[in-house]
mmCIF file of N, CA and C in Angstrom:
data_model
loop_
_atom_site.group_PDB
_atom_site.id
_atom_site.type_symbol
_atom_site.label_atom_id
_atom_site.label_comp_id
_atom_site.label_asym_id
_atom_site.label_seq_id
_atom_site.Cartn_x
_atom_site.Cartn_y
_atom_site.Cartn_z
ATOM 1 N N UNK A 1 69.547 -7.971 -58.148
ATOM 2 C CA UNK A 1 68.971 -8.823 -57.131
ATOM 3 C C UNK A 1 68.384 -10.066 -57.811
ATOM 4 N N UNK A 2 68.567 -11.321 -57.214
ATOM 5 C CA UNK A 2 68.081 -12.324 -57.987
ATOM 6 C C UNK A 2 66.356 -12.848 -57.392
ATOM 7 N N UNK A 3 65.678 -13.690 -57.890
ATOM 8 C CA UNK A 3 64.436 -13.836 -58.007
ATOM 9 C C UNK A 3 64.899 -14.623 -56.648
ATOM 10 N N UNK A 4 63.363 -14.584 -55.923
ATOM 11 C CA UNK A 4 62.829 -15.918 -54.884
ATOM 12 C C UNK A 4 61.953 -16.447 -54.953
ATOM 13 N N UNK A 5 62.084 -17.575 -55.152
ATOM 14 C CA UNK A 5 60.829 -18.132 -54.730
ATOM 15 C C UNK A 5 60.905 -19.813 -54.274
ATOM 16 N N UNK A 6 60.009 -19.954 -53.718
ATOM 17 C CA UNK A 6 59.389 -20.995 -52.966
ATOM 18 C C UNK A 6 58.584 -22.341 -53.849
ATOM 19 N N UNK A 7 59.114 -23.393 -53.410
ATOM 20 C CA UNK A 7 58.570 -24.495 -54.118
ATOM 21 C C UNK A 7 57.153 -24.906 -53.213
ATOM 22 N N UNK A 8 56.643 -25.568 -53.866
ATOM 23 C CA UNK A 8 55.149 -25.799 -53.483
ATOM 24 C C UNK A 8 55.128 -27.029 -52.188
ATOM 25 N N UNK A 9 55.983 -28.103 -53.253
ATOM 26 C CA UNK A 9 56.264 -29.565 -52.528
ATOM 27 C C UNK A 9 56.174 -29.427 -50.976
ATOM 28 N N UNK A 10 55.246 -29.872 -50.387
ATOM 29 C CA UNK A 10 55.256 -29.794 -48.619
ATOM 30 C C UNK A 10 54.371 -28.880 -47.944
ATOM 31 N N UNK A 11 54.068 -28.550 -49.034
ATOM 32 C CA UNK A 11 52.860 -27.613 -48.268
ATOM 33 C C UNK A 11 51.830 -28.302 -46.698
ATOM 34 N N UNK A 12 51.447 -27.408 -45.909
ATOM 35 C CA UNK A 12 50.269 -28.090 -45.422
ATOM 36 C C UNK A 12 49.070 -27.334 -45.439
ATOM 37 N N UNK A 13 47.999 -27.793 -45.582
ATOM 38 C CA UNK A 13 46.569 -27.483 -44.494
ATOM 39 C C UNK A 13 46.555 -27.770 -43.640
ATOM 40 N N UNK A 14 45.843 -27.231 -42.770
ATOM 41 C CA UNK A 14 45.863 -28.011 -40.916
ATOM 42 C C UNK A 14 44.403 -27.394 -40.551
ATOM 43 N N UNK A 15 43.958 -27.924 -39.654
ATOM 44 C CA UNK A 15 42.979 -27.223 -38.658
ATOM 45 C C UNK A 15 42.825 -28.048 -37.463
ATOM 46 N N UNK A 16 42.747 -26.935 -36.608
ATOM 47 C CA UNK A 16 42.433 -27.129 -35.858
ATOM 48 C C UNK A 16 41.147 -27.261 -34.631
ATOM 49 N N UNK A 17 40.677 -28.263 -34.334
ATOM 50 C CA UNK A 17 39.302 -28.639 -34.327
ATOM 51 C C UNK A 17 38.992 -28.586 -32.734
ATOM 52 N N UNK A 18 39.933 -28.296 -31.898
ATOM 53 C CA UNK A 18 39.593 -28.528 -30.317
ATOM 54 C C UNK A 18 40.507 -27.856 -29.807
ATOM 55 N N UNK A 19 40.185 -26.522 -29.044
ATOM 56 C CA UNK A 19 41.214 -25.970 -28.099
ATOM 57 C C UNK A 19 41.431 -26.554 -27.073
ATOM 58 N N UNK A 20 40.851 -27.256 -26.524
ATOM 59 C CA UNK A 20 41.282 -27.696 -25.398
ATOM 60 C C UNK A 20 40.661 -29.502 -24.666
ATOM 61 N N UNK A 21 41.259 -30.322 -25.032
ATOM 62 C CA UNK A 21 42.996 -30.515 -25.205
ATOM 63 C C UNK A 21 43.354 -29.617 -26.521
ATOM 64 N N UNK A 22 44.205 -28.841 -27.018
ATOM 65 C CA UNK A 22 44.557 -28.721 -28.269
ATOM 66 C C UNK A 22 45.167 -29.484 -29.221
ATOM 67 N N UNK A 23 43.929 -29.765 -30.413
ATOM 68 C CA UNK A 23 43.644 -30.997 -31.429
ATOM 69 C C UNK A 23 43.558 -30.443 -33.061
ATOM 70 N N UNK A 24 45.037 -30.534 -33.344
ATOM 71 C CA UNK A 24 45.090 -30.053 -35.259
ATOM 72 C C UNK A 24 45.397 -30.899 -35.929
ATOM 73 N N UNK A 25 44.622 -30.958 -37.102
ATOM 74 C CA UNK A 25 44.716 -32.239 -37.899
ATOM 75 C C UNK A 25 44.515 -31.774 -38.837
ATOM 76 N N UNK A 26 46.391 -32.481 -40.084
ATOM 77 C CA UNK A 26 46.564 -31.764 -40.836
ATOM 78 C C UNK A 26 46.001 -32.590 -41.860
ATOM 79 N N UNK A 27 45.639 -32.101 -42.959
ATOM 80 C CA UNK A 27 44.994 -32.514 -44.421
ATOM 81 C C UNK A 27 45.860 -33.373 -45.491
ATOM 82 N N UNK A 28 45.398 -35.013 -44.806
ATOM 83 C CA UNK A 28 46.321 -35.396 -45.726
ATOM 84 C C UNK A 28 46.590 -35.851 -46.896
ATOM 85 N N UNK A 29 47.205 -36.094 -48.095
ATOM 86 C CA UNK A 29 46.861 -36.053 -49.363
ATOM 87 C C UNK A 29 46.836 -35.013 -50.253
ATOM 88 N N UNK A 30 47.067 -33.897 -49.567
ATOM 89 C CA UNK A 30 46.527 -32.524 -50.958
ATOM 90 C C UNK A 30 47.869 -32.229 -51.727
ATOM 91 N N UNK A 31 47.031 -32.542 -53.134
ATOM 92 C CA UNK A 31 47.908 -31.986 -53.737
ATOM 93 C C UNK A 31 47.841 -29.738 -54.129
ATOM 94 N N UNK A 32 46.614 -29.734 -54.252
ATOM 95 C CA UNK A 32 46.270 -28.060 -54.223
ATOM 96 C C UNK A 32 45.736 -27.280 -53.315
ATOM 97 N N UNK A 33 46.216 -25.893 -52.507
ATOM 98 C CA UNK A 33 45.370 -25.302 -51.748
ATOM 99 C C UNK A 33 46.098 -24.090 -52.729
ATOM 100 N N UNK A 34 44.640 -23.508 -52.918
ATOM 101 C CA UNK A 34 43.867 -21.875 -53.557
ATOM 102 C C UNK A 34 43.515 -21.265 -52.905
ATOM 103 N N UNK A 35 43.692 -19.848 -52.955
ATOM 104 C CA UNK A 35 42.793 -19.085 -52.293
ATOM 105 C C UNK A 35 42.604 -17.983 -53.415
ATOM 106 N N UNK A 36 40.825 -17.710 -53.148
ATOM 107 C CA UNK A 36 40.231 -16.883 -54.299
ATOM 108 C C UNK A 36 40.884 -15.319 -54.245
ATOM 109 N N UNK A 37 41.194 -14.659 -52.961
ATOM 110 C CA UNK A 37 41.593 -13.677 -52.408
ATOM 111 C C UNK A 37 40.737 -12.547 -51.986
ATOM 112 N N UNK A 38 40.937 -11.903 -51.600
ATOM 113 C CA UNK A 38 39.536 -11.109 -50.413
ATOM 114 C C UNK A 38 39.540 -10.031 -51.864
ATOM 115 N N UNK A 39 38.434 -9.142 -51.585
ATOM 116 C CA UNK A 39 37.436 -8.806 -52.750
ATOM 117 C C UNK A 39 36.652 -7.772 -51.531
ATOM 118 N N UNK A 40 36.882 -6.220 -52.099
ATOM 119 C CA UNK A 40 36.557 -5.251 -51.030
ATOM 120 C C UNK A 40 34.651 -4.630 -52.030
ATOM 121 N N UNK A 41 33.777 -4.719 -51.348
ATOM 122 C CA UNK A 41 32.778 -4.407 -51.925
ATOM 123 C C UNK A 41 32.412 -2.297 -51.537
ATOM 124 N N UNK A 42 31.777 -2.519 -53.193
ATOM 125 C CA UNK A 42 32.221 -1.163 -53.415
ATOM 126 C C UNK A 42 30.293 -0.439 -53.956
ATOM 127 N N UNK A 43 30.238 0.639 -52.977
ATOM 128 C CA UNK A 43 28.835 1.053 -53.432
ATOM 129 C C UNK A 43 28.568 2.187 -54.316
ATOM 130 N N UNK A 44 27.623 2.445 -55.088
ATOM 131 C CA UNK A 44 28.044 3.636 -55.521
ATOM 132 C C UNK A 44 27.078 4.899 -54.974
ATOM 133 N N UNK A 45 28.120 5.576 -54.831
ATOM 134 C CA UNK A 45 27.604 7.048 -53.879
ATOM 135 C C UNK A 45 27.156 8.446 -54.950
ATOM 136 N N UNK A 46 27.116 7.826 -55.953
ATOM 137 C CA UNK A 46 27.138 9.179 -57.132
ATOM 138 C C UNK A 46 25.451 9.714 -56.714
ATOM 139 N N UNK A 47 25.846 10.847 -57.100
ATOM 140 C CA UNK A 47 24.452 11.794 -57.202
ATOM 141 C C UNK A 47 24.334 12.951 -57.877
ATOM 142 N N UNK A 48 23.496 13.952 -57.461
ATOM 143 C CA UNK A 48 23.373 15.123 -58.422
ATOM 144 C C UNK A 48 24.927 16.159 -58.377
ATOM 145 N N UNK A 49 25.428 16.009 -56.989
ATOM 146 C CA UNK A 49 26.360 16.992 -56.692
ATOM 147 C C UNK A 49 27.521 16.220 -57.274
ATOM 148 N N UNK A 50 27.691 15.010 -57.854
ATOM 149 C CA UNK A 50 28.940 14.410 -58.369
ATOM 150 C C UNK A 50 29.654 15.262 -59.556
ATOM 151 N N UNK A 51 31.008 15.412 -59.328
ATOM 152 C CA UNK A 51 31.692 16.502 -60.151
ATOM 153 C C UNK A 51 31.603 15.638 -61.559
ATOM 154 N N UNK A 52 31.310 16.518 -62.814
ATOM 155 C CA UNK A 52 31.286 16.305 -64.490
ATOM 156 C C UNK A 52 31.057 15.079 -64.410
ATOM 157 N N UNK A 53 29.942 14.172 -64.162
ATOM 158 C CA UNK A 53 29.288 12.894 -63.971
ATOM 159 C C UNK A 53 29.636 12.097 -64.177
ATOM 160 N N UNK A 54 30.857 11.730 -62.964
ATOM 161 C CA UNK A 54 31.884 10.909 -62.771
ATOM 162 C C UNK A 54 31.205 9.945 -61.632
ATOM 163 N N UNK A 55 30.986 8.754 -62.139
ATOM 164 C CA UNK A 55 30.702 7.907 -60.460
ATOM 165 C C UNK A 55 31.370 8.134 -59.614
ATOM 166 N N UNK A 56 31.241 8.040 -58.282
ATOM 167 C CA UNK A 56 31.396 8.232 -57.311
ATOM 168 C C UNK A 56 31.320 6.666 -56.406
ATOM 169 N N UNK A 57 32.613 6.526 -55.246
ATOM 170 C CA UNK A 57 32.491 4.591 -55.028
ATOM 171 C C UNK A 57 32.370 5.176 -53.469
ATOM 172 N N UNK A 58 32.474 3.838 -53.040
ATOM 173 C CA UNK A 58 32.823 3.928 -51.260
ATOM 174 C C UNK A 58 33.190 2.599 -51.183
ATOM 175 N N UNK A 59 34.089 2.344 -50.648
ATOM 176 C CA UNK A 59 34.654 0.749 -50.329
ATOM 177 C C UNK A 59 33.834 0.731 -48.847
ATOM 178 N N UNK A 60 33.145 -0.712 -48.564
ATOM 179 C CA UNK A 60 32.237 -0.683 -47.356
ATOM 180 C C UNK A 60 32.977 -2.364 -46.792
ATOM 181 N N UNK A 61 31.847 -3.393 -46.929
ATOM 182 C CA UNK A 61 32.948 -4.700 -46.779
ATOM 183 C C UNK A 61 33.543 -5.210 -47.221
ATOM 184 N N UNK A 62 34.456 -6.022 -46.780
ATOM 185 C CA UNK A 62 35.678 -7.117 -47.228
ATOM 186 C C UNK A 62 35.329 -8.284 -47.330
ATOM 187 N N UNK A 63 35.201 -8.923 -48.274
ATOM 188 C CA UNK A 63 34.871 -10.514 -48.200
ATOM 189 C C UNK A 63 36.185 -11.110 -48.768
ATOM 190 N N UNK A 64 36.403 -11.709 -47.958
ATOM 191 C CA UNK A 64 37.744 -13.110 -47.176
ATOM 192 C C UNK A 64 37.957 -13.365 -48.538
ATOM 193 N N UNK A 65 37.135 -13.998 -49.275
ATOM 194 C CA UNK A 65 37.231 -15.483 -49.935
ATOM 195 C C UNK A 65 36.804 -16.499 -49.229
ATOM 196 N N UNK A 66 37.836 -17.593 -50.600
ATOM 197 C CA UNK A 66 37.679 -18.763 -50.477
ATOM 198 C C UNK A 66 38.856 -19.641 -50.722
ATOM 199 N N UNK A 67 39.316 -20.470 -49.776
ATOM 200 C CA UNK A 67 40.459 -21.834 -49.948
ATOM 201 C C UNK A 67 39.959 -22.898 -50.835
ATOM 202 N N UNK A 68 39.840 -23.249 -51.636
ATOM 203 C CA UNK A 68 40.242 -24.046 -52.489
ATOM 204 C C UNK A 68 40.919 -25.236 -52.544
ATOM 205 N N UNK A 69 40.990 -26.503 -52.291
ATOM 206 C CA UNK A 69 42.015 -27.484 -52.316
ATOM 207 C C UNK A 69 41.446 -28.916 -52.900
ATOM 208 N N UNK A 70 42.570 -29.797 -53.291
ATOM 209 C CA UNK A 70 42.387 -31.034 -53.661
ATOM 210 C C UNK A 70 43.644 -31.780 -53.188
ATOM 211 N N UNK A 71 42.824 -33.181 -53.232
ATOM 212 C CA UNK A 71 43.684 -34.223 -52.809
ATOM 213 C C UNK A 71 44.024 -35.652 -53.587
ATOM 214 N N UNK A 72 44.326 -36.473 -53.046
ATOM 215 C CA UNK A 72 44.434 -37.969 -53.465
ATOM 216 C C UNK A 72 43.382 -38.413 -52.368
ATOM 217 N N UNK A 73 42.903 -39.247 -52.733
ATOM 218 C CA UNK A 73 41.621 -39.901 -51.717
ATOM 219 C C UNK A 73 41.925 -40.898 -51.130
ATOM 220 N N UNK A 74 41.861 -41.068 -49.655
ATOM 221 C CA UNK A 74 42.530 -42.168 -48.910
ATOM 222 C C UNK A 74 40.944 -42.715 -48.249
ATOM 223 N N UNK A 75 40.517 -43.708 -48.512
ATOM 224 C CA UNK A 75 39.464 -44.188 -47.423
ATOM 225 C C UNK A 75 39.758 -44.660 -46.130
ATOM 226 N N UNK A 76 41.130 -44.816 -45.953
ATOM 227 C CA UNK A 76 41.183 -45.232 -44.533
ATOM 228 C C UNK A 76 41.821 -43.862 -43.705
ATOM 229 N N UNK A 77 41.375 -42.345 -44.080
ATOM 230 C CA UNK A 77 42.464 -41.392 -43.652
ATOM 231 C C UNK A 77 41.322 -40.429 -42.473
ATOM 232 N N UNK A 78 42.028 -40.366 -41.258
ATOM 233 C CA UNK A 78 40.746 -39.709 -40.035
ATOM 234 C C UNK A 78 40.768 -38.308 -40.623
ATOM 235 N N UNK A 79 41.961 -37.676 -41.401
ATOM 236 C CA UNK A 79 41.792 -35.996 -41.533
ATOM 237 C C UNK A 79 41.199 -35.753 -42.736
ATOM 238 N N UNK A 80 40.429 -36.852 -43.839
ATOM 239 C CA UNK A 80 39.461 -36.665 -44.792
ATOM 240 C C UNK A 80 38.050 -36.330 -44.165
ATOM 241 N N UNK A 81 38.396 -37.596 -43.890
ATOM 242 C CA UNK A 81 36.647 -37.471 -42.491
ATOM 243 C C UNK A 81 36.865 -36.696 -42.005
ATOM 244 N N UNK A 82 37.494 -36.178 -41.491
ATOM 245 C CA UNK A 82 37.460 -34.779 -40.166
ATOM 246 C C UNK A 82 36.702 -33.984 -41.122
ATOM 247 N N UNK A 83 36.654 -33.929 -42.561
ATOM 248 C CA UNK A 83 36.432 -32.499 -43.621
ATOM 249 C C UNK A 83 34.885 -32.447 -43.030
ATOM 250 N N UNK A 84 34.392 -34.091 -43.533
ATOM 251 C CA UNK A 84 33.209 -34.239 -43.793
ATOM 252 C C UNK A 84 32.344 -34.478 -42.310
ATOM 253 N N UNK A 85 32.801 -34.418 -41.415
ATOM 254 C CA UNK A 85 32.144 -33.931 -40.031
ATOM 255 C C UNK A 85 32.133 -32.824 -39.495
ATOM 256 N N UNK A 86 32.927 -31.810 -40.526
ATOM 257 C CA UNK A 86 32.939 -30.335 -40.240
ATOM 258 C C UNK A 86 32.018 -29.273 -40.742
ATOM 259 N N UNK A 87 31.542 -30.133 -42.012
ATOM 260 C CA UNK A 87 30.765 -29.585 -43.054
ATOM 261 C C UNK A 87 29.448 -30.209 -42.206
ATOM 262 N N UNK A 88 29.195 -31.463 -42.143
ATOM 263 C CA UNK A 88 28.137 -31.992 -41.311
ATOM 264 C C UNK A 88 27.323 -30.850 -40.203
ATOM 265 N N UNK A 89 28.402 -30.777 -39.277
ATOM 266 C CA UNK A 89 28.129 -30.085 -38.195
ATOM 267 C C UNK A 89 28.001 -28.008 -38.476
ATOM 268 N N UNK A 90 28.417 -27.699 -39.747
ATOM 269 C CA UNK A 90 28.561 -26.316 -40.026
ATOM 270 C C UNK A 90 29.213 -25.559 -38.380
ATOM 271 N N UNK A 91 30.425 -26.159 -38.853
ATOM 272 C CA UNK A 91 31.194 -26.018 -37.683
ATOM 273 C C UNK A 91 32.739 -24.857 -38.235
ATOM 274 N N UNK A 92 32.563 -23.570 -37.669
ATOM 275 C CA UNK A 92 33.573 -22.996 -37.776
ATOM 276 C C UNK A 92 34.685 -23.171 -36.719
ATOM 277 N N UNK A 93 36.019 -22.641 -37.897
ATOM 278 C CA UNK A 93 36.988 -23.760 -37.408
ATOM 279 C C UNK A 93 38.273 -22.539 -37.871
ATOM 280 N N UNK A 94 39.757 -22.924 -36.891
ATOM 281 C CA UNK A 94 40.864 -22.108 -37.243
ATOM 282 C C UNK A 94 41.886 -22.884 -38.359
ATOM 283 N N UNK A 95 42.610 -22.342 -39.385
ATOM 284 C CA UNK A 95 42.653 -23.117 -40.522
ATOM 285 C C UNK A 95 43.852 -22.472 -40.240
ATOM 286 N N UNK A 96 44.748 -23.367 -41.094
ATOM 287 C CA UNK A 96 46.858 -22.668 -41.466
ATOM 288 C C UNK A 96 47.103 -23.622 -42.412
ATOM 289 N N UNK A 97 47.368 -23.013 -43.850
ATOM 290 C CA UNK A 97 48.286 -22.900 -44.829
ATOM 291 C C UNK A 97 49.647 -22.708 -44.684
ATOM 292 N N UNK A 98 50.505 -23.734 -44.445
ATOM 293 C CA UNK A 98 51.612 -23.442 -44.112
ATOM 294 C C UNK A 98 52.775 -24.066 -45.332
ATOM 295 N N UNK A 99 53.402 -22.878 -45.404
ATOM 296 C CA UNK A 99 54.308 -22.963 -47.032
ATOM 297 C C UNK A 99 55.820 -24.097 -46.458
ATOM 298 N N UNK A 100 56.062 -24.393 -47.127
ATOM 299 C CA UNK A 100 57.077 -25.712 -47.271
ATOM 300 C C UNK A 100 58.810 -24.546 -46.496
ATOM 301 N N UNK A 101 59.382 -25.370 -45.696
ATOM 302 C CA UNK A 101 59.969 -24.946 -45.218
ATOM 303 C C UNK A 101 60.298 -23.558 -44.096
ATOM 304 N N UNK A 102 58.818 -23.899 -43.395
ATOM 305 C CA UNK A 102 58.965 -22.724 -42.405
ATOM 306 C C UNK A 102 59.047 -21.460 -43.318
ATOM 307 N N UNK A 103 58.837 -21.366 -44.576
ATOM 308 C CA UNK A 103 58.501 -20.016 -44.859
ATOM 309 C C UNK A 103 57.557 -18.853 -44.629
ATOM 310 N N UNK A 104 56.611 -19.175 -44.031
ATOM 311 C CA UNK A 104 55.560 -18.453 -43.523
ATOM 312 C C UNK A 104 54.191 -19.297 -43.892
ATOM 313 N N UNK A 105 53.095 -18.433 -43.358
ATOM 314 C CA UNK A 105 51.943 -18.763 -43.151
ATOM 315 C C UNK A 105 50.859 -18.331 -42.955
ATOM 316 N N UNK A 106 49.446 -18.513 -43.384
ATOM 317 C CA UNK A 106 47.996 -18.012 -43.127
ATOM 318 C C UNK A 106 47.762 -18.672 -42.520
ATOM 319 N N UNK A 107 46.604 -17.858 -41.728
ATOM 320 C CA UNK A 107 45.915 -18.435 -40.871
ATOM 321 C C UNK A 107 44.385 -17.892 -40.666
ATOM 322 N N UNK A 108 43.434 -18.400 -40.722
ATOM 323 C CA UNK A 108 42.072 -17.741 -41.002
ATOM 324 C C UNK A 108 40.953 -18.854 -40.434
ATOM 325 N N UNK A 109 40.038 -18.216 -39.953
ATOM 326 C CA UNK A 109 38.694 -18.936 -39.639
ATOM 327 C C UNK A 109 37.519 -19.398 -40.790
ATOM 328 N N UNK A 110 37.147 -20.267 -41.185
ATOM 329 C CA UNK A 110 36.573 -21.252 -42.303
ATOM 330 C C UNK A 110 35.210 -21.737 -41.804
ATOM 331 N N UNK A 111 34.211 -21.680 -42.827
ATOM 332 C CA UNK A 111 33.654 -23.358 -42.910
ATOM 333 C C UNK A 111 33.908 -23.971 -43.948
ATOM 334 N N UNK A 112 34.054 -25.179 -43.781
ATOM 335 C CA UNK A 112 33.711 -26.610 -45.341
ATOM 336 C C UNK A 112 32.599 -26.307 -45.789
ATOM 337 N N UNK A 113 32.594 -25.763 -46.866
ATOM 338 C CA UNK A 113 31.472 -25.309 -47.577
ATOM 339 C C UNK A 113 31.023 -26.398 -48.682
ATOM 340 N N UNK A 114 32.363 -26.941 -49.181
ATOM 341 C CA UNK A 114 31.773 -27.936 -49.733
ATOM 342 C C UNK A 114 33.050 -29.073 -50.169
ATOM 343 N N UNK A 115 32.558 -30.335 -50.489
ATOM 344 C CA UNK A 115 33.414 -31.116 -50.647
ATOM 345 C C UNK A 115 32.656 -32.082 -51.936
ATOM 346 N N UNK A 116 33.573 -32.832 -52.795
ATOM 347 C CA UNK A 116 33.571 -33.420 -53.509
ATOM 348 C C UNK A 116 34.670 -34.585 -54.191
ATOM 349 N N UNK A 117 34.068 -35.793 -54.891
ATOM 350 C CA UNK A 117 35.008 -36.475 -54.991
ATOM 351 C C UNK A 117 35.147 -36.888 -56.084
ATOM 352 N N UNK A 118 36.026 -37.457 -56.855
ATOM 353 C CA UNK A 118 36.033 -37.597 -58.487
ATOM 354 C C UNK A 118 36.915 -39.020 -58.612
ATOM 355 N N UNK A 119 35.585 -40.001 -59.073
ATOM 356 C CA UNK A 119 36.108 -41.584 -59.492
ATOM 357 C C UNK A 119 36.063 -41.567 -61.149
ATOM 358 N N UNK A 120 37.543 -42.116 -61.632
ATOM 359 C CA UNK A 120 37.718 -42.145 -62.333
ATOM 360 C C UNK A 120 38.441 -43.386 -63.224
ATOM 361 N N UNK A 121 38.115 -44.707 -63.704
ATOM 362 C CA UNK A 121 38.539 -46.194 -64.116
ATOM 363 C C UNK A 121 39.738 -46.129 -64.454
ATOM 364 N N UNK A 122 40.257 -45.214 -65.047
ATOM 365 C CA UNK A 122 42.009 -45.142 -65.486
ATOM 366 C C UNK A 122 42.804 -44.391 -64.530
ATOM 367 N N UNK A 123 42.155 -43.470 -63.129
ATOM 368 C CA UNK A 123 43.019 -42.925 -62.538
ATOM 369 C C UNK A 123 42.866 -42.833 -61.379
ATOM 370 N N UNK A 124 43.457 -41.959 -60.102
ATOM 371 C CA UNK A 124 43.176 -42.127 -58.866
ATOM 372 C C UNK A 124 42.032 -41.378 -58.360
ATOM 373 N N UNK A 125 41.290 -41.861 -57.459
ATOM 374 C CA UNK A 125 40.027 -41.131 -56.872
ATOM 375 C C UNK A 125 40.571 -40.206 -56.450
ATOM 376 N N UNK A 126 40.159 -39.135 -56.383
ATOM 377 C CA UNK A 126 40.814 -37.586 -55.712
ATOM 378 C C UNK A 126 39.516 -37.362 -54.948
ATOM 379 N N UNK A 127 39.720 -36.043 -54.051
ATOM 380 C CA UNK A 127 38.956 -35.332 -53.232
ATOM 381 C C UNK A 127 39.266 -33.927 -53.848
ATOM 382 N N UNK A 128 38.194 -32.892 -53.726
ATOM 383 C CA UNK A 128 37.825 -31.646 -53.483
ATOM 384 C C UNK A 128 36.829 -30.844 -52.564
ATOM 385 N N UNK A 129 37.498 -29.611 -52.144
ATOM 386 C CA UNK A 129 36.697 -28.903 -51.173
ATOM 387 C C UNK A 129 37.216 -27.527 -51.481
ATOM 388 N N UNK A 130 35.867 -26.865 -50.502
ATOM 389 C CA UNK A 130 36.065 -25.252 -50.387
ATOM 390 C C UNK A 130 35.917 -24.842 -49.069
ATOM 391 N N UNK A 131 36.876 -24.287 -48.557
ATOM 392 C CA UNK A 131 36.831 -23.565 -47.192
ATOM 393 C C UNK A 131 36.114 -21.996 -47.276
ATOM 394 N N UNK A 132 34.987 -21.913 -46.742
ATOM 395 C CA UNK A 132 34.253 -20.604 -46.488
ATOM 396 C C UNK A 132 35.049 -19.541 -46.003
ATOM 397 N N UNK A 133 35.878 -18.859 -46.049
ATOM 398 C CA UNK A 133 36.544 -18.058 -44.822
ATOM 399 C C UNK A 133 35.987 -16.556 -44.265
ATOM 400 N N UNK A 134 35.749 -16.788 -42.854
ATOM 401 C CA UNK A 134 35.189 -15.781 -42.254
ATOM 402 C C UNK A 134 36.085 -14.779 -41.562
ATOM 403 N N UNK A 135 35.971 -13.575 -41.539
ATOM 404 C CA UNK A 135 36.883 -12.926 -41.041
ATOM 405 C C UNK A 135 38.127 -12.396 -41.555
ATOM 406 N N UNK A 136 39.050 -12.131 -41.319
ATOM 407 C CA UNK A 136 40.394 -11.646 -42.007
ATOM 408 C C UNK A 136 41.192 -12.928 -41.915
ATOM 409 N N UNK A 137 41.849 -12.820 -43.030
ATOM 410 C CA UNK A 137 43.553 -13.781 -42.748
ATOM 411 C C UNK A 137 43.968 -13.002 -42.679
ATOM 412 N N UNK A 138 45.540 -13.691 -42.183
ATOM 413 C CA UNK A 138 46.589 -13.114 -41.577
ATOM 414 C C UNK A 138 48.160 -13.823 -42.178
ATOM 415 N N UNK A 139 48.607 -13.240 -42.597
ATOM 416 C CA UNK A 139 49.693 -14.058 -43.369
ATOM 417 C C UNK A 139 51.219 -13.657 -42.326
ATOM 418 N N UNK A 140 51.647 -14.756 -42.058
ATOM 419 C CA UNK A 140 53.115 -14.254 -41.000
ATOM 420 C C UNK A 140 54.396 -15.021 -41.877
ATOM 421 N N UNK A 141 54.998 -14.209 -42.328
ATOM 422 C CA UNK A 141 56.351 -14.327 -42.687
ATOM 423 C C UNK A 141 57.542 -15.217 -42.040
ATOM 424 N N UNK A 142 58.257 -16.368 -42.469
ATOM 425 C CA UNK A 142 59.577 -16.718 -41.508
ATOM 426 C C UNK A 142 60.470 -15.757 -40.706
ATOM 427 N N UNK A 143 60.792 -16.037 -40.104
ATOM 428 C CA UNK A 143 61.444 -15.466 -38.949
ATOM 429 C C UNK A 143 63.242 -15.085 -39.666
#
């Protein structure tokens, strides 16, 4: 069987900021979206009755993560600003990672947790941010 895989080139971010009218505005400029990956928290249950004093775990919550991304910095671009009126407002929001060619996709609830920007005399101003994610993603496969 031979290998697959998927090129990066075309990726999107998107969110969507208004159900109704329904209003998504995709992220423009990025060159990186990350995700840290969910991380199941684990307690420990050991005690006297624990067999030959072996810890003992319990998996209890799931924490999401975190999205990750960077861009090229556009000052005249409305879906940069959209970041920074989202973070403003600590406004949760529905988010999609969508892989280059209709290959599939996440989709998860966020805040802008944080954003940042990096000027640099020999190169291009970029943007960075972190999407909070609340809740589960959901990853859907092409059809």
């Amino acid at each position: 069987m031979s290998t697959k895989a998927i090129q990066g080139q075309g990726f999107q971010l998107s969110v969507t900021t208004s159900a109704s009218p329904l209003t998504v505005v995709a992220i423009g400029q990025l060159k990186t979206a990350k995700r840290s990956g969910s991380k199941t928290k684990m307690v420990d249950i050991s005690n006297t009755d624990s067999p030959s004093c072996y810890e003992e775990t319990l998996p209890t919550m799931i924490s999401p993560g975190d999205c990750d991304f960077s861009g090229v910095f556009d000052p005249a671009s409305v879906s940069q600003a959209t970041l920074i009126t989202l973070q403003d407002a600590r406004t949760k929001c529905s988010w999609k990672i969508e892989l280059p060619n209709t290959a599939g996709n996440w989709v998860f609830s966020a805040y802008v947790s944080e954003l940042a920007f990096d000027i640099d005399y020999a190169k291009e101003v970029t943007f960075s941010g972190k999407l909070s994610i609340s809740g589960p993603v959901t990853y859907t496969a092409s059809a």
